[in-house]
Coordinates of C-alpha atoms in Angstrom, one line a residue:
Chain J
X34 CA 0.0 0.0 0.0
X35 CA 2.7 2.4 1.1
X36 CA 5.0 1.4 -1.8
X37 CA 2.1 1.9 -4.2
X38 CA 1.6 5.4 -2.8
X39 CA 5.3 6.2 -3.1
X40 CA 5.3 4.9 -6.7
X41 CA 2.3 7.0 -7.6
X42 CA 3.9 10.1 -6.2
X43 CA 7.2 9.3 -8.0
X44 CA 5.3 8.8 -11.3
X45 CA 3.6 12.1 -10.7
X46 CA 6.9 13.8 -10.0
X47 CA 8.4 12.2 -13.2
X48 CA 5.6 13.6 -15.4
X49 CA 5.8 17.1 -13.8
X50 CA 7.7 20.1 -15.1
X51 CA 10.4 19.6 -12.4
X52 CA 11.5 16.3 -13.9
X53 CA 10.8 17.0 -17.6
X54 CA 12.4 20.5 -17.8
X55 CA 16.0 20.8 -18.8
X56 CA 18.6 23.1 -17.2
X57 CA 18.2 25.7 -20.0
X58 CA 14.5 26.2 -19.1
X59 CA 15.3 26.6 -15.4
X60 CA 18.0 29.1 -16.3
X61 CA 15.5 31.1 -18.3
X62 CA 13.1 31.0 -15.4
X63 CA 15.8 32.5 -13.3
X64 CA 16.4 35.2 -16.0
X65 CA 12.7 35.9 -16.0
X66 CA 12.7 36.3 -12.2
X67 CA 15.7 38.6 -12.4
X68 CA 14.0 40.8 -15.0
X69 CA 10.8 40.9 -12.8
X70 CA 13.1 42.0 -9.9
X71 CA 14.7 44.8 -12.2
X72 CA 11.3 45.9 -13.2
X73 CA 9.6 45.9 -9.8
X74 CA 12.4 46.8 -7.4
X75 CA 14.8 48.8 -9.7
X76 CA 12.0 50.3 -11.8
X77 CA 13.8 49.6 -15.1
X78 CA 11.1 50.6 -17.6
X79 CA 8.5 48.6 -15.6
X80 CA 5.6 49.3 -18.0
X81 CA 7.2 47.0 -20.6
X82 CA 9.8 45.1 -18.8
X83 CA 7.3 43.6 -16.4
X84 CA 5.0 42.0 -19.1
X85 CA 8.1 41.0 -21.1
X86 CA 9.6 39.3 -18.1
X87 CA 6.4 37.5 -17.4
X88 CA 6.2 36.5 -21.0
X89 CA 9.7 35.0 -20.7
X90 CA 8.6 33.1 -17.6
X91 CA 5.4 31.7 -19.3
X92 CA 7.4 30.7 -22.5
X93 CA 9.9 28.7 -20.5
X94 CA 7.6 26.7 -18.2
X95 CA 8.4 23.0 -18.9
X96 CA 5.5 21.1 -20.6
X97 CA 3.2 24.1 -20.5
X98 CA 3.4 24.7 -24.2
X99 CA 2.3 28.3 -23.9
X100 CA 4.1 29.4 -27.1
X101 CA 4.7 27.2 -30.1
X102 CA 7.8 28.3 -32.1
X103 CA 6.9 25.7 -34.7
X104 CA 3.9 27.8 -35.8
X105 CA 6.1 30.7 -36.9
X106 CA 8.2 29.0 -39.6
X107 CA 7.8 30.3 -43.2
X108 CA 6.4 27.0 -44.5
X109 CA 3.8 26.8 -41.8
X110 CA 2.7 30.4 -42.2
X111 CA 2.4 30.1 -45.9
X112 CA -0.4 27.6 -45.6
X113 CA -2.0 29.1 -42.4
X114 CA -5.8 29.2 -42.2
X115 CA -8.2 29.9 -39.3
X116 CA -9.2 26.2 -39.4
X117 CA -5.6 25.1 -39.0
X118 CA -5.2 27.5 -36.0
X119 CA -8.0 25.8 -34.3
X120 CA -7.0 22.3 -35.3
X121 CA -3.4 22.7 -34.2
X122 CA -4.3 24.1 -30.8
X123 CA -3.1 27.7 -31.0
X124 CA -2.8 29.2 -27.5
X125 CA -3.5 32.7 -26.2
X126 CA 0.2 33.8 -26.6
X127 CA 0.2 32.5 -30.2
X128 CA -2.8 34.6 -31.0
X129 CA -1.4 37.7 -29.3
X130 CA 1.9 37.2 -31.1
X131 CA 0.1 37.7 -34.4
X132 CA -0.1 41.4 -33.5
X133 CA 3.7 41.5 -33.4
X134 CA 4.2 39.4 -36.5
X135 CA 1.8 41.4 -38.5
X136 CA 3.4 44.7 -37.3
X137 CA 0.2 45.9 -35.6
X138 CA 1.3 46.7 -32.0
X139 CA 4.3 49.0 -32.5
X140 CA 2.4 51.5 -34.7
X141 CA -0.5 51.4 -32.2
X142 CA 2.0 52.2 -29.4
X143 CA 3.2 55.1 -31.6
X144 CA -0.4 56.3 -31.9
X145 CA -0.5 56.7 -28.1
X146 CA 3.0 58.2 -27.9
X147 CA 2.0 60.8 -30.5
X148 CA -1.1 61.6 -28.5
X149 CA 1.1 62.2 -25.5
X150 CA 3.9 64.2 -27.1
X151 CA 4.1 67.9 -27.4
X152 CA 6.1 68.7 -30.5
X153 CA 6.1 72.5 -29.6
X154 CA 9.9 72.6 -28.7
X155 CA 10.7 71.0 -32.0
X156 CA 8.5 73.4 -34.0
X157 CA 10.0 76.4 -32.1
X158 CA 13.5 75.2 -32.8
X159 CA 13.5 73.2 -36.0
X160 CA 17.3 72.9 -36.0
X161 CA 16.9 70.3 -33.2
X162 CA 15.8 67.9 -35.9
X163 CA 19.4 67.8 -37.0
X164 CA 20.4 66.5 -33.5
X165 CA 17.7 63.9 -33.8
X166 CA 19.3 62.8 -37.1
X167 CA 22.9 62.8 -35.8
X168 CA 22.0 60.6 -32.8
X169 CA 21.0 57.9 -35.2
X170 CA 24.7 57.3 -35.8
X171 CA 24.6 54.6 -33.2
X172 CA 22.2 52.5 -35.3
X173 CA 24.5 52.5 -38.3
X174 CA 27.9 52.2 -36.4
X175 CA 26.4 49.2 -34.6
X176 CA 25.3 47.8 -37.9
X177 CA 29.0 47.7 -39.0
X178 CA 30.0 46.1 -35.7
X179 CA 27.4 43.4 -36.0
X180 CA 28.4 42.6 -39.6
X181 CA 32.1 42.3 -38.4
X182 CA 31.0 39.9 -35.6
X183 CA 29.4 37.6 -38.3
X184 CA 25.7 38.5 -38.0
X185 CA 23.6 38.5 -41.2
X186 CA 22.7 41.9 -42.6
X187 CA 19.1 41.4 -41.5
X188 CA 20.2 40.5 -38.0
X189 CA 22.7 43.4 -37.9
X190 CA 20.0 45.9 -38.9
X191 CA 17.7 44.6 -36.1
X192 CA 20.6 44.9 -33.5
X193 CA 21.6 48.3 -34.8
X194 CA 18.1 49.7 -34.3
X195 CA 18.5 49.2 -30.5
X196 CA 20.6 52.4 -30.9
X197 CA 17.4 54.3 -31.9
X198 CA 16.5 53.9 -28.2
X199 CA 12.9 53.4 -29.2
X200 CA 11.4 50.1 -28.1
X201 CA 8.4 50.0 -30.5
X202 CA 10.6 50.8 -33.5
X203 CA 13.1 48.1 -32.5
X204 CA 10.3 45.5 -32.2
X205 CA 8.8 46.6 -35.4
X206 CA 12.1 46.3 -37.4
X207 CA 13.1 43.1 -35.7
X208 CA 9.8 41.4 -36.3
X209 CA 10.2 42.1 -40.0
X210 CA 13.9 41.4 -40.4
X211 CA 15.0 38.9 -37.8
X212 CA 12.0 37.7 -35.7
X213 CA 14.1 34.9 -34.1
X214 CA 16.1 37.7 -32.2
X215 CA 13.0 39.5 -31.0
X216 CA 13.3 38.5 -27.4
X217 CA 16.9 39.4 -26.7
X218 CA 16.6 42.6 -28.8
X219 CA 13.5 43.8 -27.0
X220 CA 15.0 43.0 -23.6
X221 CA 18.3 44.7 -24.5
X222 CA 16.5 47.8 -25.9
X223 CA 14.3 48.3 -22.9
X224 CA 17.0 47.5 -20.4
X225 CA 19.4 50.1 -21.9
X226 CA 16.6 52.7 -22.1
X227 CA 16.2 52.3 -18.4
X228 CA 20.0 52.7 -18.0
X229 CA 20.2 55.9 -20.0
X230 CA 20.9 58.0 -16.9
X231 CA 23.9 55.8 -16.3
X232 CA 25.2 55.3 -19.8
X233 CA 24.9 58.9 -21.1
X234 CA 26.5 61.3 -18.6
X235 CA 30.1 59.9 -18.8
X236 CA 30.0 60.2 -22.6
X237 CA 28.5 63.6 -22.5
X238 CA 31.1 64.9 -20.0
X239 CA 34.0 63.3 -21.9
X240 CA 33.0 65.0 -25.1
X241 CA 32.3 68.5 -23.8
X242 CA 34.2 71.1 -21.9
X243 CA 32.8 72.8 -18.8
X244 CA 32.4 76.0 -20.7
X245 CA 30.2 74.3 -23.3
X246 CA 28.1 72.6 -20.6
X247 CA 27.4 75.9 -18.9
X248 CA 25.8 77.5 -22.0
X249 CA 22.4 79.0 -21.2
X250 CA 20.1 78.8 -24.2
X251 CA 17.6 81.5 -24.9
X252 CA 13.9 81.0 -24.3
X253 CA 12.0 79.2 -27.0
X254 CA 9.4 81.1 -28.9
X255 CA 5.7 80.3 -28.2
X256 CA 4.2 78.0 -30.9
X257 CA 0.6 78.7 -32.2
X258 CA -2.1 76.0 -32.3
X259 CA -2.2 76.3 -36.1
X260 CA 1.5 75.3 -36.4
X261 CA 0.9 72.4 -34.1
X262 CA -1.9 71.1 -36.2
X263 CA -0.1 71.6 -39.5
X264 CA 3.0 69.8 -38.1
X265 CA 1.7 66.2 -37.9
X266 CA 0.1 66.4 -41.4
X267 CA 3.3 67.9 -42.9
X268 CA 5.6 65.3 -41.3
X269 CA 3.5 62.4 -42.4
X270 CA 3.4 63.6 -45.9
X271 CA 7.1 64.4 -46.2
X272 CA 8.5 61.4 -44.4
X273 CA 6.0 58.9 -45.9
X274 CA 6.6 60.2 -49.5
X275 CA 10.3 60.1 -48.9
X276 CA 10.4 56.7 -47.2
X277 CA 7.2 54.6 -47.6
X278 CA 8.5 51.9 -45.2
X279 CA 8.5 54.4 -42.3
X280 CA 4.8 55.3 -43.0
X281 CA 3.2 52.9 -40.5
X282 CA 5.3 54.3 -37.5
X283 CA 5.4 57.9 -38.5
X284 CA 1.9 58.0 -39.8
X285 CA 0.5 56.6 -36.5
X286 CA 2.8 58.8 -34.4
X287 CA 1.5 61.9 -36.2
X288 CA -2.2 60.7 -36.2
X289 CA -2.0 60.5 -32.4
X290 CA -0.4 63.9 -32.3
X291 CA -3.1 65.4 -34.6
X292 CA -5.8 63.9 -32.2
X293 CA -4.1 65.8 -29.4
X294 CA -3.4 69.1 -31.1
X295 CA -6.7 69.5 -33.1
X296 CA -8.6 69.7 -29.8
X297 CA -11.8 68.4 -31.5
X298 CA -11.4 64.7 -30.6
X299 CA -10.5 64.8 -27.0
X300 CA -12.1 61.5 -26.2
X301 CA -10.1 59.7 -28.9
X302 CA -7.0 61.4 -27.8
X303 CA -7.6 60.4 -24.2
X304 CA -8.2 56.7 -25.3
X305 CA -5.1 56.7 -27.5
X306 CA -2.8 58.0 -24.7
X307 CA -4.4 55.9 -21.9
X308 CA -6.5 52.8 -22.5
X309 CA -5.3 51.9 -26.0
X310 CA -1.6 52.2 -25.3
X311 CA -1.9 50.4 -22.0
X312 CA -3.8 47.4 -23.6
X313 CA -1.4 47.2 -26.5
X314 CA 1.6 47.4 -24.1
X315 CA 0.4 44.4 -22.2
X316 CA -0.2 42.4 -25.4
X317 CA 3.2 43.5 -26.9
X318 CA 5.2 42.9 -23.7
X319 CA 3.8 39.4 -23.0
X320 CA 4.0 38.1 -26.6
X321 CA 7.5 39.5 -27.2
X322 CA 8.7 38.1 -23.9
X323 CA 7.3 34.7 -24.9
X324 CA 9.6 34.7 -27.9
X325 CA 12.6 34.4 -25.5
X326 CA 12.6 30.6 -25.3
X327 CA 15.7 28.8 -23.9
X328 CA 16.7 27.6 -27.4
X329 CA 16.7 31.1 -28.9
X330 CA 17.9 33.1 -25.9
X331 CA 20.7 31.0 -24.5
X332 CA 23.0 31.5 -27.4
X333 CA 26.2 33.5 -28.0
X334 CA 24.2 35.7 -30.3
X335 CA 22.3 37.1 -27.2
X336 CA 25.6 38.0 -25.6
X337 CA 26.6 39.8 -28.8
X338 CA 23.3 41.6 -28.8
X339 CA 23.7 42.8 -25.3
X340 CA 27.3 44.1 -26.0
X341 CA 26.3 45.7 -29.3
X342 CA 23.2 47.3 -27.8
X343 CA 25.4 49.1 -25.3
X344 CA 27.7 50.2 -28.2
X345 CA 24.7 51.4 -30.2
X346 CA 23.5 53.6 -27.3
X347 CA 27.0 55.0 -26.7
X348 CA 27.5 55.9 -30.3
X349 CA 24.1 57.5 -30.6
X350 CA 24.7 59.6 -27.6
X351 CA 28.2 60.6 -28.9
X352 CA 26.8 61.4 -32.4
X353 CA 24.2 63.7 -30.9
X354 CA 26.7 65.5 -28.5
X355 CA 29.3 65.9 -31.3
X356 CA 26.7 67.4 -33.6
X357 CA 25.7 69.6 -30.7
X358 CA 29.3 70.8 -30.5
X359 CA 29.2 71.6 -34.2
X360 CA 26.0 73.7 -33.5
X361 CA 27.7 75.3 -30.6
X362 CA 30.6 76.5 -32.8
X363 CA 28.5 77.5 -35.7
X364 CA 26.0 79.5 -33.5
X365 CA 28.8 81.3 -31.7
X366 CA 28.2 79.5 -28.4
X367 CA 24.4 79.8 -28.3
X368 CA 23.7 76.1 -28.4
X369 CA 24.5 73.8 -25.4
X370 CA 25.9 70.6 -26.9
X371 CA 24.4 68.6 -24.0
X372 CA 21.0 68.7 -25.7
X373 CA 22.4 66.6 -28.5
X374 CA 22.4 63.5 -26.4
X375 CA 18.6 63.7 -26.1
X376 CA 18.5 63.0 -29.8
X377 CA 18.5 59.2 -29.0
X378 CA 14.7 59.2 -28.4
X379 CA 14.1 57.5 -24.9
X380 CA 11.5 60.2 -24.3
X381 CA 11.7 61.9 -21.9
X382 CA 14.5 60.2 -20.0
X383 CA 17.2 61.4 -22.3
X384 CA 16.1 65.0 -22.1
X385 CA 16.1 64.8 -18.3
X386 CA 19.6 63.5 -18.4
X387 CA 20.6 66.6 -20.5
X388 CA 18.9 68.8 -17.9
X389 CA 20.7 67.1 -15.1
X390 CA 24.2 67.2 -16.5
X391 CA 23.6 70.8 -17.6
X392 CA 22.6 71.8 -14.1
X393 CA 25.6 70.0 -12.6
X394 CA 27.8 72.4 -14.6
X395 CA 25.6 75.5 -14.1
X396 CA 22.9 75.2 -11.3
X397 CA 21.0 78.1 -12.8
X398 CA 20.7 76.5 -16.2
X399 CA 17.5 74.9 -17.4
X400 CA 17.9 72.8 -20.5
X401 CA 14.9 70.5 -20.3
X402 CA 12.7 72.4 -22.8
X403 CA 15.6 72.7 -25.2
X404 CA 16.4 69.1 -25.0
X405 CA 12.8 68.1 -25.6
X406 CA 13.2 69.3 -29.3
X407 CA 16.0 66.8 -30.1
X408 CA 14.3 64.2 -28.0
X409 CA 11.1 64.1 -30.0
X410 CA 13.1 64.6 -33.2
X411 CA 14.9 61.4 -32.2
X412 CA 11.6 59.6 -32.4
X413 CA 11.0 60.8 -35.9
X414 CA 14.7 60.2 -36.8
X415 CA 14.7 56.6 -35.5
X416 CA 11.5 55.9 -37.4
X417 CA 13.1 57.3 -40.6
X418 CA 16.2 55.1 -39.9
X419 CA 13.9 52.1 -39.4
X420 CA 12.4 52.9 -42.8
X421 CA 15.9 52.9 -44.4
X422 CA 16.8 49.6 -42.8
X423 CA 13.6 48.0 -43.9
X424 CA 13.7 49.3 -47.5
X425 CA 17.2 48.0 -48.0
X426 CA 17.3 44.8 -45.9
X427 CA 13.7 43.5 -46.2
Chain U
X281 CA 31.8 44.7 -45.0
X282 CA 31.2 46.9 -48.1
X283 CA 27.5 46.5 -47.5
X284 CA 27.9 47.7 -43.9
X285 CA 29.9 50.8 -44.9
X286 CA 27.6 51.5 -47.8
X287 CA 24.5 51.1 -45.5
X288 CA 26.0 53.5 -43.0
X289 CA 26.6 56.2 -45.5
X290 CA 23.3 55.8 -47.3
X291 CA 21.4 55.5 -43.9
X292 CA 22.9 58.6 -42.4
X293 CA 22.5 60.6 -45.6
X294 CA 18.9 59.7 -46.0
X295 CA 18.1 60.4 -42.3
X296 CA 19.8 63.7 -42.5
X297 CA 18.2 64.6 -45.8
X298 CA 14.7 63.8 -44.6
X299 CA 15.1 65.7 -41.4
X300 CA 16.9 68.7 -43.0
X301 CA 14.0 69.0 -45.5
X302 CA 11.6 68.8 -42.6
X303 CA 13.5 71.4 -40.6
X304 CA 13.6 73.8 -43.6
X305 CA 9.8 73.5 -44.2
X306 CA 9.1 74.0 -40.5
X307 CA 11.4 77.0 -40.4
X308 CA 9.4 78.5 -43.3
X309 CA 6.0 78.1 -41.8
X310 CA 7.2 79.3 -38.4
X311 CA 8.3 82.5 -40.0
X312 CA 4.9 82.9 -41.6
X313 CA 3.1 82.3 -38.4
X314 CA 5.3 84.6 -36.5
X315 CA 4.6 87.6 -38.7
X316 CA 0.9 86.8 -38.5
X317 CA 1.1 86.8 -34.8
X318 CA 3.0 90.1 -34.6
X319 CA 0.2 91.7 -36.6
X320 CA -2.4 90.4 -34.2
X321 CA -0.6 91.5 -31.0
X322 CA -0.7 95.1 -32.1
X323 CA -4.5 95.4 -31.8
X324 CA -5.3 94.4 -28.2
X325 CA -2.7 96.8 -26.8
X326 CA -4.7 99.8 -27.7
X327 CA -7.7 98.6 -25.7
X328 CA -5.7 98.2 -22.5
X329 CA -6.0 100.7 -19.6
X330 CA -9.0 102.5 -21.0
X331 CA -10.7 102.2 -17.6
X332 CA -11.0 99.6 -15.0
X333 CA -13.4 97.7 -17.3
X334 CA -12.1 94.5 -18.8
X335 CA -13.5 94.1 -22.3
X336 CA -12.9 90.6 -23.5
X337 CA -14.4 89.1 -26.6
X338 CA -17.1 86.6 -26.0
X339 CA -16.1 83.0 -26.2
X340 CA -18.9 80.8 -27.8
X341 CA -17.0 77.6 -27.0
X342 CA -16.9 78.3 -23.3
X343 CA -20.6 79.5 -23.3
X344 CA -21.9 76.3 -24.9
X345 CA -19.7 74.0 -22.9
X346 CA -20.6 75.7 -19.6
X347 CA -24.3 75.7 -20.3
X348 CA -24.7 72.2 -21.6
X349 CA -22.0 70.1 -19.9
X350 CA -20.7 71.7 -16.7
X351 CA -24.0 73.4 -15.7
X352 CA -21.9 76.4 -14.4
X353 CA -23.5 79.7 -15.3
X354 CA -21.6 82.3 -17.0
X355 CA -22.5 84.7 -14.2
X356 CA -20.7 82.5 -11.6
X357 CA -17.6 82.3 -13.8
X358 CA -17.7 86.0 -14.2
X359 CA -17.9 86.5 -10.5
X360 CA -14.9 84.2 -9.9
X361 CA -12.8 86.0 -12.5
X362 CA -13.8 89.4 -11.1
X363 CA -12.8 88.3 -7.6
X364 CA -9.5 86.9 -8.9
X365 CA -8.6 90.1 -10.7
X366 CA -9.7 92.2 -7.7
X367 CA -7.6 90.1 -5.4
X368 CA -4.6 90.6 -7.8
X369 CA -5.1 94.4 -7.6
X370 CA -5.0 94.4 -3.9
X371 CA -8.7 94.6 -2.8
X372 CA -8.8 98.3 -3.1
X373 CA -12.4 99.6 -2.7
X374 CA -12.0 102.3 -5.3
X375 CA -11.6 99.8 -8.0
X376 CA -14.4 100.2 -10.6
X377 CA -13.8 96.8 -12.1
X378 CA -16.4 95.2 -14.2
X379 CA -15.7 92.0 -16.1
X380 CA -18.2 91.9 -19.0
X381 CA -17.2 88.7 -20.7
X382 CA -14.2 86.4 -21.0
X383 CA -12.4 84.2 -23.5
X384 CA -10.2 81.2 -23.2
X385 CA -6.7 81.8 -24.4
X386 CA -5.0 78.8 -25.9
X387 CA -1.8 77.8 -24.1
X388 CA 1.1 79.4 -26.0
X389 CA 4.0 78.1 -23.9
X390 CA 5.0 74.6 -24.7
X391 CA 3.9 72.0 -22.1
X392 CA 7.6 71.2 -21.5
X393 CA 8.3 74.8 -20.6
X394 CA 5.6 74.8 -18.0
X395 CA 6.6 71.4 -16.7
X396 CA 10.3 72.5 -16.6
X397 CA 9.5 75.7 -14.8
X398 CA 7.4 73.9 -12.2
X399 CA 10.0 71.2 -11.7
X400 CA 12.7 73.9 -11.4
X401 CA 10.7 75.9 -8.8
X402 CA 9.8 72.8 -6.8
X403 CA 13.5 71.9 -6.8
X404 CA 14.4 75.2 -5.3
X405 CA 11.8 74.9 -2.5

């Protein structure tokens, strides 16, 4: 009787996840717990890192079969029908992942970001668009580095876009170019964005003199409502005509901004910047996290992505600051080069870093509003860079 | 490797070109709107300080909103505004202040300016 009881318990244990799971899955569960810790305790971009981390946890539960990587092969997808989805037992995460695969979630997140963003500082000082362009240097320098390390061009493009410091853009580009790297790239992108206050200041200080950091910039001019309404329409037209591949991101970003600035669709604007972006963030985070299975994540490529991601952020910051220095010299010392580092997107964290480093040099200086120009220009710049990568590498 | 270098040059050139064109166009229309604004700002100055009577153009948007949605009468709002202006002027009894109507002025300072200022001030407290 007792032996039978022990045998039953033993068989139960043998069929459980504890016995069936391999060490890689348990290591990934530890990684997931570490990411949850970083999101909850250290507050590293918790809005996205928390759902991503839990997605990693769900995807690596032994025997749970929450996500099915076999459903995402080219052969399978080419014959996919709704009947096949039901027959093959698609799960919740598989259905949610369709939004990533089809490129739906990142543009919807951009819609919310557009509805939350005030482009006034950029309209008041259009030159800050150049800083947003210069900070994209990180993307392309990392592309070179990734090619040198043996990544394919499509993979290198996906790794490079981490330098855009824009999570939705990185996910959008990676889902099109190298979906197998989606998990590590999303985790690297969001982790480094959270680390912007640690990564940027040493680079900013190394590339500028105290005199340059002390520059007080003159007050920005007020921007009229008409300008703010024309701006999103104009940007959509110009960028989308120039680079059609950037249209989904830029178009939705500007649609959200038009909702905000027009003042006639307050309800839609509120939904875009609250409920919609929150719901999509949950779906995006969980489904992207679930792509980080042990087989795809525990690879030397992941290590390379983490190193190259840091290089991308550093070069982006350096590109912006160096272009800021050029503007400092050409303007006769009227531009503080520190605002250049904000060109790497990461809104509004990067602008706050410019403000903080500026105030360390000159406590009476206030750079936040000036840094917001390059900061929001960086969002447009990284979307344009994404369009370039997609149009050449897709 | 050639592809990588080529991509870097093409990428940075395209990003710069796109944003330079955008910057130029924005500069153009900002010049246009600035001159328009300057013309407008000349007119209200002449009406200031005529008496202690505030003449402000009527705002239909606020009227309809207040009547239909918030149920706050225009009279109450006028009373609050009058009290606020009076308080600013130092509660002098000889003030012949009459607020006849009011209008909502759209926010001209960027939100980031306002946020920045308030953060700066709170940092000093």
